[in-house]
């Protein structure tokens, strides 16, 4: 151990250079992980918070189900009768609006039954239960954009006025802040003709995007789907119906995987060169009686110190970036995610040193005893 630390001190420039590379790789992996989690939350946090186990869509909607699927009350009643669990309609669509104070915002309108289990809890103001039909509960993200409880929000090109009565958590869908309205109001937003006079509830279809099931169906979901011409997905599977979710996940995960592949190659290349340069010293140690096990421990200790300390510094740097960007960009790096990511970086980095271990054990003591003369 003493000799390993002595070499670290003697060649501190080289080890600091290698450590800096490990720091940057670890920080980059951590930052990518933060953006992966943050983008995922910004896309599906409103869906993730739905107290539903499964979602039922129309069978003709095979992708982007929240935008393409339409169910009616007849289907909902049949499902409620056969499913053996509590059900409630859900409408989802993205629109724009302007408040009476001039704040222009995008919002993902979630149409819910105020008396059913999808009615969101509020952190400020009142909930939709027993509220007027023109009421809306906004996400905290909309509050960040200037919308306040008590404001009037007018849906662009439709002229539908909504009164902001409450605020819930920071929830969004497709990178757009969520807003919860009664289902009848959502139907007006979804089916009204832009530019036409505000439609009454009697002139719009009594349809919605999906049917939420509070718990998994007791009978076969496939049989019920066949009977009612629907498609049932778990809530987690339905995340893929959110706009951009699948593409973002594939892109960010691919970047992360490539970084995991780069880390062992970089660390392994450095220690391979370092081992070649140390061949005379290793041969001398073997000639003095050092065992192969001791030389392996000597090399692994050096690699562990460089990789672990570099990874720890990278974790601090990634966390600092998260604090710096704050809530300006979709970035989320919980301590558990950061710890798992950094442990993975350290593990693959140390795996790269395995490329050098064979050369360490093959150090020939005869080299220092004149075998090459």
Tab-separated table of C-alpha atoms in Angstrom:
chain	number	residue	atom	x	y	z
A	1	UNK	CA	0.000	0.000	0.000
A	2	UNK	CA	2.832	2.358	0.863
A	3	UNK	CA	4.469	1.819	-2.513
A	4	UNK	CA	1.171	2.363	-4.345
A	5	UNK	CA	0.653	5.686	-2.565
A	6	UNK	CA	4.280	6.623	-3.169
A	7	UNK	CA	3.848	6.076	-6.908
A	8	UNK	CA	0.683	8.146	-6.875
A	9	UNK	CA	2.632	10.987	-5.304
A	10	UNK	CA	5.640	10.630	-7.595
A	11	UNK	CA	3.504	10.571	-10.768
A	12	UNK	CA	0.809	12.901	-9.473
A	13	UNK	CA	0.650	14.823	-12.743
A	14	UNK	CA	-0.326	11.731	-14.720
A	15	UNK	CA	-2.783	10.531	-12.101
A	16	UNK	CA	-4.341	13.987	-11.781
A	17	UNK	CA	-4.803	14.038	-15.547
A	18	UNK	CA	-6.442	10.622	-15.485
A	19	UNK	CA	-8.503	11.585	-12.458
A	20	UNK	CA	-9.713	14.701	-14.274
A	21	UNK	CA	-10.896	12.541	-17.164
A	22	UNK	CA	-12.788	10.294	-14.728
A	23	UNK	CA	-14.318	13.381	-13.090
A	24	UNK	CA	-15.572	14.686	-16.421
A	25	UNK	CA	-16.918	11.298	-17.536
A	26	UNK	CA	-18.690	10.753	-14.202
A	27	UNK	CA	-20.094	14.286	-14.229
A	28	UNK	CA	-21.292	13.886	-17.807
A	29	UNK	CA	-23.007	10.586	-16.988
A	30	UNK	CA	-24.626	12.212	-13.943
A	31	UNK	CA	-25.800	15.213	-15.940
A	32	UNK	CA	-27.221	12.998	-18.692
A	33	UNK	CA	-28.971	10.931	-16.014
A	34	UNK	CA	-30.424	14.115	-14.534
A	35	UNK	CA	-31.727	15.252	-17.893
A	36	UNK	CA	-33.132	11.773	-18.594
A	37	UNK	CA	-35.068	11.798	-15.325
A	38	UNK	CA	-36.044	15.436	-15.689
A	39	UNK	CA	-37.301	15.077	-19.242
A	40	UNK	CA	-39.249	11.964	-18.235
A	41	UNK	CA	-40.869	13.812	-15.335
A	42	UNK	CA	-41.649	16.789	-17.548
A	43	UNK	CA	-43.366	14.486	-20.029
A	44	UNK	CA	-45.374	12.111	-17.844
A	45	UNK	CA	-45.506	13.463	-14.273
A	46	UNK	CA	-49.236	14.193	-14.637
A	47	UNK	CA	-49.838	10.638	-15.865
A	48	UNK	CA	-47.617	9.157	-13.158
A	49	UNK	CA	-49.695	10.859	-10.443
A	50	UNK	CA	-52.986	9.512	-11.745
A	51	UNK	CA	-54.445	7.136	-9.109
A	52	UNK	CA	-55.222	4.540	-11.777
A	53	UNK	CA	-53.889	1.045	-12.437
A	54	UNK	CA	-54.939	0.706	-16.088
A	55	UNK	CA	-56.181	2.912	-18.908
A	56	UNK	CA	-58.600	1.840	-21.634
A	57	UNK	CA	-58.345	3.359	-25.126
A	58	UNK	CA	-60.263	2.805	-28.334
A	59	UNK	CA	-58.860	-0.071	-30.387
A	60	UNK	CA	-58.267	2.060	-33.497
A	61	UNK	CA	-55.696	4.216	-31.647
A	62	UNK	CA	-52.429	2.288	-31.856
A	63	UNK	CA	-50.093	5.170	-31.024
A	64	UNK	CA	-50.436	8.629	-29.418
A	65	UNK	CA	-53.534	7.217	-27.771
A	66	UNK	CA	-54.353	10.303	-25.710
A	67	UNK	CA	-54.577	12.362	-28.902
A	68	UNK	CA	-56.245	9.764	-31.152
A	69	UNK	CA	-58.450	7.656	-28.891
A	70	UNK	CA	-62.111	8.503	-28.352
A	71	UNK	CA	-64.544	6.566	-26.164
A	72	UNK	CA	-68.195	7.276	-25.395
A	73	UNK	CA	-70.501	6.829	-22.434
A	74	UNK	CA	-71.917	3.589	-23.833
A	75	UNK	CA	-68.480	1.970	-23.829
A	76	UNK	CA	-67.754	3.389	-20.388
A	77	UNK	CA	-70.973	1.947	-18.974
A	78	UNK	CA	-70.274	-1.474	-20.490
A	79	UNK	CA	-66.744	-1.498	-19.101
A	80	UNK	CA	-67.942	-0.412	-15.664
A	81	UNK	CA	-70.430	-3.282	-15.649
A	82	UNK	CA	-67.922	-5.950	-16.731
A	83	UNK	CA	-64.626	-4.802	-15.211
A	84	UNK	CA	-65.435	-5.328	-11.552
A	85	UNK	CA	-63.534	-2.183	-10.542
A	86	UNK	CA	-64.175	1.531	-10.212
A	87	UNK	CA	-63.924	3.392	-13.529
A	88	UNK	CA	-63.976	7.039	-14.588
A	89	UNK	CA	-63.510	8.913	-17.886
A	90	UNK	CA	-60.365	10.904	-18.636
A	91	UNK	CA	-59.823	13.509	-21.334
A	92	UNK	CA	-56.361	14.802	-22.297
A	93	UNK	CA	-55.519	17.513	-24.830
A	94	UNK	CA	-53.015	20.352	-25.220
A	95	UNK	CA	-54.225	23.901	-25.760
A	96	UNK	CA	-53.281	27.542	-25.147
A	97	UNK	CA	-54.796	30.310	-23.089
A	98	UNK	CA	-54.394	33.887	-21.885
A	99	UNK	CA	-55.158	35.182	-18.395
A	100	UNK	CA	-56.930	38.413	-17.574
A	101	UNK	CA	-53.508	39.814	-16.580
A	102	UNK	CA	-52.052	39.090	-20.016
A	103	UNK	CA	-50.034	35.923	-19.242
A	104	UNK	CA	-49.967	33.653	-22.303
A	105	UNK	CA	-49.525	29.970	-21.440
A	106	UNK	CA	-49.661	26.488	-22.919
A	107	UNK	CA	-51.553	23.937	-20.870
A	108	UNK	CA	-52.391	20.247	-20.984
A	109	UNK	CA	-56.091	20.122	-20.163
A	110	UNK	CA	-57.079	17.030	-18.168
A	111	UNK	CA	-60.827	16.478	-18.151
A	112	UNK	CA	-61.950	14.592	-15.040
A	113	UNK	CA	-65.119	13.816	-13.173
A	114	UNK	CA	-64.913	16.054	-10.052
A	115	UNK	CA	-66.722	13.399	-7.997
A	116	UNK	CA	-64.459	10.480	-9.043
A	117	UNK	CA	-61.015	9.298	-7.977
A	118	UNK	CA	-59.078	11.253	-10.646
A	119	UNK	CA	-60.025	14.584	-9.083
A	120	UNK	CA	-56.597	16.029	-8.071
A	121	UNK	CA	-55.763	17.158	-4.566
A	122	UNK	CA	-54.792	20.817	-4.205
A	123	UNK	CA	-51.988	22.581	-2.360
A	124	UNK	CA	-53.670	25.979	-2.585
A	125	UNK	CA	-57.229	27.149	-3.117
A	126	UNK	CA	-60.162	24.771	-3.695
A	127	UNK	CA	-60.553	21.480	-5.566
A	128	UNK	CA	-62.952	20.789	-8.425
A	129	UNK	CA	-65.374	18.938	-6.145
A	130	UNK	CA	-68.627	20.951	-5.922
A	131	UNK	CA	-67.028	23.733	-8.018
A	132	UNK	CA	-68.658	25.467	-10.969
A	133	UNK	CA	-68.352	23.977	-14.449
A	134	UNK	CA	-66.000	26.751	-15.596
A	135	UNK	CA	-63.448	26.047	-12.844
A	136	UNK	CA	-59.853	24.939	-13.361
A	137	UNK	CA	-57.117	23.686	-11.030
A	138	UNK	CA	-53.655	24.530	-12.339
A	139	UNK	CA	-50.257	22.924	-11.928
A	140	UNK	CA	-47.638	24.806	-9.911
A	141	UNK	CA	-45.709	25.098	-13.178
A	142	UNK	CA	-48.451	27.363	-14.522
A	143	UNK	CA	-48.140	29.455	-11.386
A	144	UNK	CA	-44.450	29.906	-12.262
A	145	UNK	CA	-45.579	31.314	-15.628
A	146	UNK	CA	-47.757	33.947	-14.031
A	147	UNK	CA	-51.135	32.263	-13.527
A	148	UNK	CA	-52.634	32.827	-10.089
A	149	UNK	CA	-55.610	31.483	-8.141
A	150	UNK	CA	-58.483	33.864	-8.834
A	151	UNK	CA	-57.379	34.637	-12.403
A	152	UNK	CA	-59.607	34.125	-15.414
A	153	UNK	CA	-58.042	32.009	-18.159
A	154	UNK	CA	-59.490	32.288	-21.664
A	155	UNK	CA	-58.760	29.463	-24.112
A	156	UNK	CA	-57.337	30.930	-27.304
A	157	UNK	CA	-59.555	30.911	-30.452
A	158	UNK	CA	-62.397	29.263	-28.521
A	159	UNK	CA	-63.349	32.048	-26.129
A	160	UNK	CA	-63.980	29.580	-23.298
A	161	UNK	CA	-63.395	31.320	-19.946
A	162	UNK	CA	-62.102	29.350	-16.979
A	163	UNK	CA	-61.807	30.568	-13.404
A	164	UNK	CA	-58.673	29.419	-11.579
A	165	UNK	CA	-59.847	28.113	-8.209
A	166	UNK	CA	-56.902	25.989	-7.041
A	167	UNK	CA	-53.336	24.880	-7.522
A	168	UNK	CA	-51.837	21.390	-7.373
A	169	UNK	CA	-48.283	20.018	-7.575
A	170	UNK	CA	-45.730	20.594	-10.369
A	171	UNK	CA	-47.339	18.268	-12.901
A	172	UNK	CA	-46.962	18.299	-16.669
A	173	UNK	CA	-47.724	16.280	-19.767
A	174	UNK	CA	-45.640	16.413	-22.935
A	175	UNK	CA	-43.509	19.235	-21.417
A	176	UNK	CA	-46.680	21.301	-20.961
A	177	UNK	CA	-48.043	22.224	-17.483
A	178	UNK	CA	-51.205	20.355	-16.546
A	179	UNK	CA	-54.550	21.966	-15.773
A	180	UNK	CA	-57.592	20.044	-14.509
A	181	UNK	CA	-61.121	20.898	-15.604
A	182	UNK	CA	-64.497	19.144	-15.314
A	183	UNK	CA	-65.028	16.611	-18.099
A	184	UNK	CA	-67.875	18.606	-19.704
A	185	UNK	CA	-65.628	21.654	-19.923
A	186	UNK	CA	-62.832	19.557	-21.432
A	187	UNK	CA	-65.232	18.320	-24.088
A	188	UNK	CA	-65.989	21.918	-25.037
A	189	UNK	CA	-62.258	22.624	-25.320
A	190	UNK	CA	-61.585	19.456	-27.286
A	191	UNK	CA	-64.487	19.540	-29.739
A	192	UNK	CA	-65.397	23.207	-30.187
A	193	UNK	CA	-64.628	24.833	-33.541
A	194	UNK	CA	-61.969	27.580	-33.333
A	195	UNK	CA	-63.411	31.002	-34.124
A	196	UNK	CA	-66.997	29.908	-33.621
A	197	UNK	CA	-69.124	31.151	-30.699
A	198	UNK	CA	-68.475	29.285	-27.469
A	199	UNK	CA	-70.363	26.016	-27.742
A	200	UNK	CA	-72.737	24.740	-25.125
A	201	UNK	CA	-72.366	21.294	-23.589
A	202	UNK	CA	-75.312	20.086	-25.691
A	203	UNK	CA	-73.514	20.735	-28.985
A	204	UNK	CA	-70.337	18.763	-28.311
A	205	UNK	CA	-69.843	14.963	-28.381
A	206	UNK	CA	-70.056	13.154	-25.075
A	207	UNK	CA	-66.674	11.525	-25.630
A	208	UNK	CA	-63.298	11.364	-23.882
A	209	UNK	CA	-59.759	10.091	-24.449
A	210	UNK	CA	-59.605	7.116	-22.088
A	211	UNK	CA	-61.271	5.239	-19.290
A	212	UNK	CA	-59.270	5.012	-16.068
A	213	UNK	CA	-59.537	1.866	-13.940
A	214	UNK	CA	-58.755	2.264	-10.266
A	215	UNK	CA	-57.495	-1.321	-9.928
A	216	UNK	CA	-56.674	-4.084	-12.434
A	217	UNK	CA	-59.722	-5.821	-13.911
A	218	UNK	CA	-60.741	-9.034	-12.227
A	219	UNK	CA	-61.428	-10.801	-15.505
A	220	UNK	CA	-59.245	-11.018	-18.601
A	221	UNK	CA	-58.560	-7.544	-20.005
A	222	UNK	CA	-57.987	-9.083	-23.438
A	223	UNK	CA	-61.466	-10.628	-23.409
A	224	UNK	CA	-63.048	-7.318	-22.401
A	225	UNK	CA	-61.067	-5.485	-25.073
A	226	UNK	CA	-62.329	-7.890	-27.709
A	227	UNK	CA	-65.883	-7.534	-26.479
A	228	UNK	CA	-65.868	-3.727	-26.382
A	229	UNK	CA	-63.366	-2.931	-29.202
A	230	UNK	CA	-60.871	-1.310	-26.848
A	231	UNK	CA	-57.229	-1.599	-25.869
A	232	UNK	CA	-56.252	-1.803	-22.200
A	233	UNK	CA	-52.793	-0.687	-21.072
A	234	UNK	CA	-51.169	-0.500	-17.671
A	235	UNK	CA	-50.530	3.063	-16.561
A	236	UNK	CA	-46.787	2.543	-17.026
A	237	UNK	CA	-47.282	1.253	-20.572
A	238	UNK	CA	-49.515	4.228	-21.314
A	239	UNK	CA	-46.570	6.561	-20.684
A	240	UNK	CA	-45.480	5.726	-24.237
A	241	UNK	CA	-48.614	7.473	-25.472
A	242	UNK	CA	-47.289	10.794	-24.178
A	243	UNK	CA	-45.814	12.914	-26.999
A	244	UNK	CA	-42.058	12.497	-27.330
A	245	UNK	CA	-41.646	10.199	-24.338
A	246	UNK	CA	-40.338	7.106	-26.153
A	247	UNK	CA	-38.001	9.017	-28.462
A	248	UNK	CA	-36.509	11.018	-25.607
A	249	UNK	CA	-35.944	7.941	-23.477
A	250	UNK	CA	-34.246	6.047	-26.308
A	251	UNK	CA	-32.001	9.012	-27.128
A	252	UNK	CA	-30.933	9.795	-23.570
A	253	UNK	CA	-30.469	6.150	-22.586
A	254	UNK	CA	-28.343	5.559	-25.697
A	255	UNK	CA	-26.068	8.452	-24.736
A	256	UNK	CA	-25.796	7.083	-21.217
A	257	UNK	CA	-24.933	3.581	-22.443
A	258	UNK	CA	-22.197	4.921	-24.714
A	259	UNK	CA	-20.717	6.828	-21.785
A	260	UNK	CA	-20.726	3.629	-19.731
A	261	UNK	CA	-18.826	1.963	-22.580
A	262	UNK	CA	-16.349	4.828	-22.916
A	263	UNK	CA	-15.447	4.932	-19.215
A	264	UNK	CA	-13.786	1.472	-18.974
A	265	UNK	CA	-11.963	1.990	-22.266
A	266	UNK	CA	-10.471	5.309	-21.130
A	267	UNK	CA	-9.486	4.007	-17.709
A	268	UNK	CA	-8.186	0.733	-19.134
A	269	UNK	CA	-6.083	2.519	-21.779
A	270	UNK	CA	-4.460	4.756	-19.176
A	271	UNK	CA	-3.543	1.934	-16.834
A	272	UNK	CA	-2.377	-0.215	-19.728
A	273	UNK	CA	0.132	2.481	-20.721
A	274	UNK	CA	1.047	3.054	-17.077
A	275	UNK	CA	1.689	-0.668	-16.576
A	276	UNK	CA	3.944	-0.841	-19.652
A	277	UNK	CA	5.976	2.087	-18.324
A	278	UNK	CA	6.299	0.388	-14.933
A	279	UNK	CA	7.519	-2.966	-16.230
A	280	UNK	CA	11.086	-2.468	-14.905
A	281	UNK	CA	9.770	-1.509	-11.444
A	282	UNK	CA	7.365	-4.442	-11.398
A	283	UNK	CA	10.158	-6.801	-12.464
A	284	UNK	CA	12.380	-5.416	-9.688
A	285	UNK	CA	9.648	-6.013	-7.122
A	286	UNK	CA	9.301	-9.589	-8.359
A	287	UNK	CA	13.072	-10.065	-8.118
A	288	UNK	CA	12.957	-8.775	-4.528
A	289	UNK	CA	10.362	-11.422	-3.674
A	290	UNK	CA	7.037	-9.618	-4.137
A	291	UNK	CA	4.243	-12.049	-5.020
A	292	UNK	CA	1.908	-11.667	-7.965
A	293	UNK	CA	-0.942	-11.170	-5.516
A	294	UNK	CA	0.847	-8.223	-3.924
A	295	UNK	CA	1.472	-6.620	-7.320
A	296	UNK	CA	-2.189	-7.084	-8.243
A	297	UNK	CA	-3.268	-5.477	-4.966
A	298	UNK	CA	-0.814	-2.662	-5.628
A	299	UNK	CA	-2.334	-1.947	-9.086
A	300	UNK	CA	-5.962	-2.359	-8.002
A	301	UNK	CA	-5.439	0.060	-5.100
A	302	UNK	CA	-4.100	2.732	-7.427
A	303	UNK	CA	-6.971	2.230	-9.863
A	304	UNK	CA	-9.540	2.248	-7.061
A	305	UNK	CA	-8.262	5.506	-5.606
A	306	UNK	CA	-8.219	7.237	-8.996
A	307	UNK	CA	-11.614	5.956	-10.118
A	308	UNK	CA	-13.455	6.307	-6.799
A	309	UNK	CA	-12.135	9.769	-5.976
A	310	UNK	CA	-12.702	10.921	-9.559
A	311	UNK	CA	-16.236	9.543	-9.543
A	312	UNK	CA	-17.005	11.224	-6.215
A	313	UNK	CA	-15.777	14.549	-7.561
A	314	UNK	CA	-17.850	13.983	-10.705
A	315	UNK	CA	-20.926	13.345	-8.561
A	316	UNK	CA	-20.380	16.649	-6.756
A	317	UNK	CA	-19.990	18.425	-10.095
A	318	UNK	CA	-23.190	16.848	-11.489
A	319	UNK	CA	-25.128	17.803	-8.350
A	320	UNK	CA	-23.756	21.351	-8.600
A	321	UNK	CA	-24.981	21.571	-12.187
A	322	UNK	CA	-28.421	20.470	-11.000
A	323	UNK	CA	-28.470	23.224	-8.371
A	324	UNK	CA	-27.229	25.759	-10.916
A	325	UNK	CA	-29.886	25.096	-13.541
A	326	UNK	CA	-32.567	24.827	-10.853
A	327	UNK	CA	-36.036	24.652	-12.374
A	328	UNK	CA	-35.099	26.538	-15.538
A	329	UNK	CA	-34.698	23.272	-17.485
A	330	UNK	CA	-36.206	19.783	-16.973
A	331	UNK	CA	-33.419	18.411	-14.754
A	332	UNK	CA	-33.968	16.028	-11.843
A	333	UNK	CA	-31.204	14.133	-10.058
A	334	UNK	CA	-32.415	12.595	-6.778
A	335	UNK	CA	-29.757	11.335	-4.376
A	336	UNK	CA	-30.719	7.711	-5.021
A	337	UNK	CA	-30.413	8.115	-8.794
A	338	UNK	CA	-27.090	9.926	-8.428
A	339	UNK	CA	-25.720	7.217	-6.119
A	340	UNK	CA	-26.744	4.377	-8.462
A	341	UNK	CA	-25.315	6.197	-11.484
A	342	UNK	CA	-21.991	6.938	-9.804
A	343	UNK	CA	-21.653	3.380	-8.493
A	344	UNK	CA	-22.168	2.134	-12.040
A	345	UNK	CA	-19.529	4.539	-13.378
A	346	UNK	CA	-17.049	3.408	-10.719
A	347	UNK	CA	-17.798	-0.257	-11.410
A	348	UNK	CA	-17.305	-0.019	-15.175
A	349	UNK	CA	-14.238	2.140	-14.677
A	350	UNK	CA	-12.627	-0.451	-12.417
A	351	UNK	CA	-13.631	-3.145	-14.895
A	352	UNK	CA	-11.439	-1.353	-17.408
A	353	UNK	CA	-8.386	-1.908	-15.235
A	354	UNK	CA	-8.851	-5.657	-15.679
A	355	UNK	CA	-7.259	-5.145	-19.093
A	356	UNK	CA	-3.953	-4.397	-17.356
A	357	UNK	CA	-3.894	-7.103	-14.698
A	358	UNK	CA	-2.487	-9.836	-16.929
A	359	UNK	CA	0.532	-7.723	-17.826
A	360	UNK	CA	1.108	-6.995	-14.143
A	361	UNK	CA	1.217	-10.681	-13.235
A	362	UNK	CA	3.558	-11.447	-16.146
A	363	UNK	CA	6.316	-9.141	-14.918
A	364	UNK	CA	9.551	-11.218	-15.270
A	365	UNK	CA	12.059	-10.951	-12.351
A	366	UNK	CA	14.825	-12.211	-14.663
A	367	UNK	CA	14.664	-8.881	-16.462
A	368	UNK	CA	16.421	-7.265	-13.504
A	369	UNK	CA	18.828	-10.196	-13.172
A	370	UNK	CA	20.304	-9.718	-16.633
A	371	UNK	CA	18.178	-12.102	-18.671
A	372	UNK	CA	18.230	-9.763	-21.633
A	373	UNK	CA	22.034	-9.399	-21.756
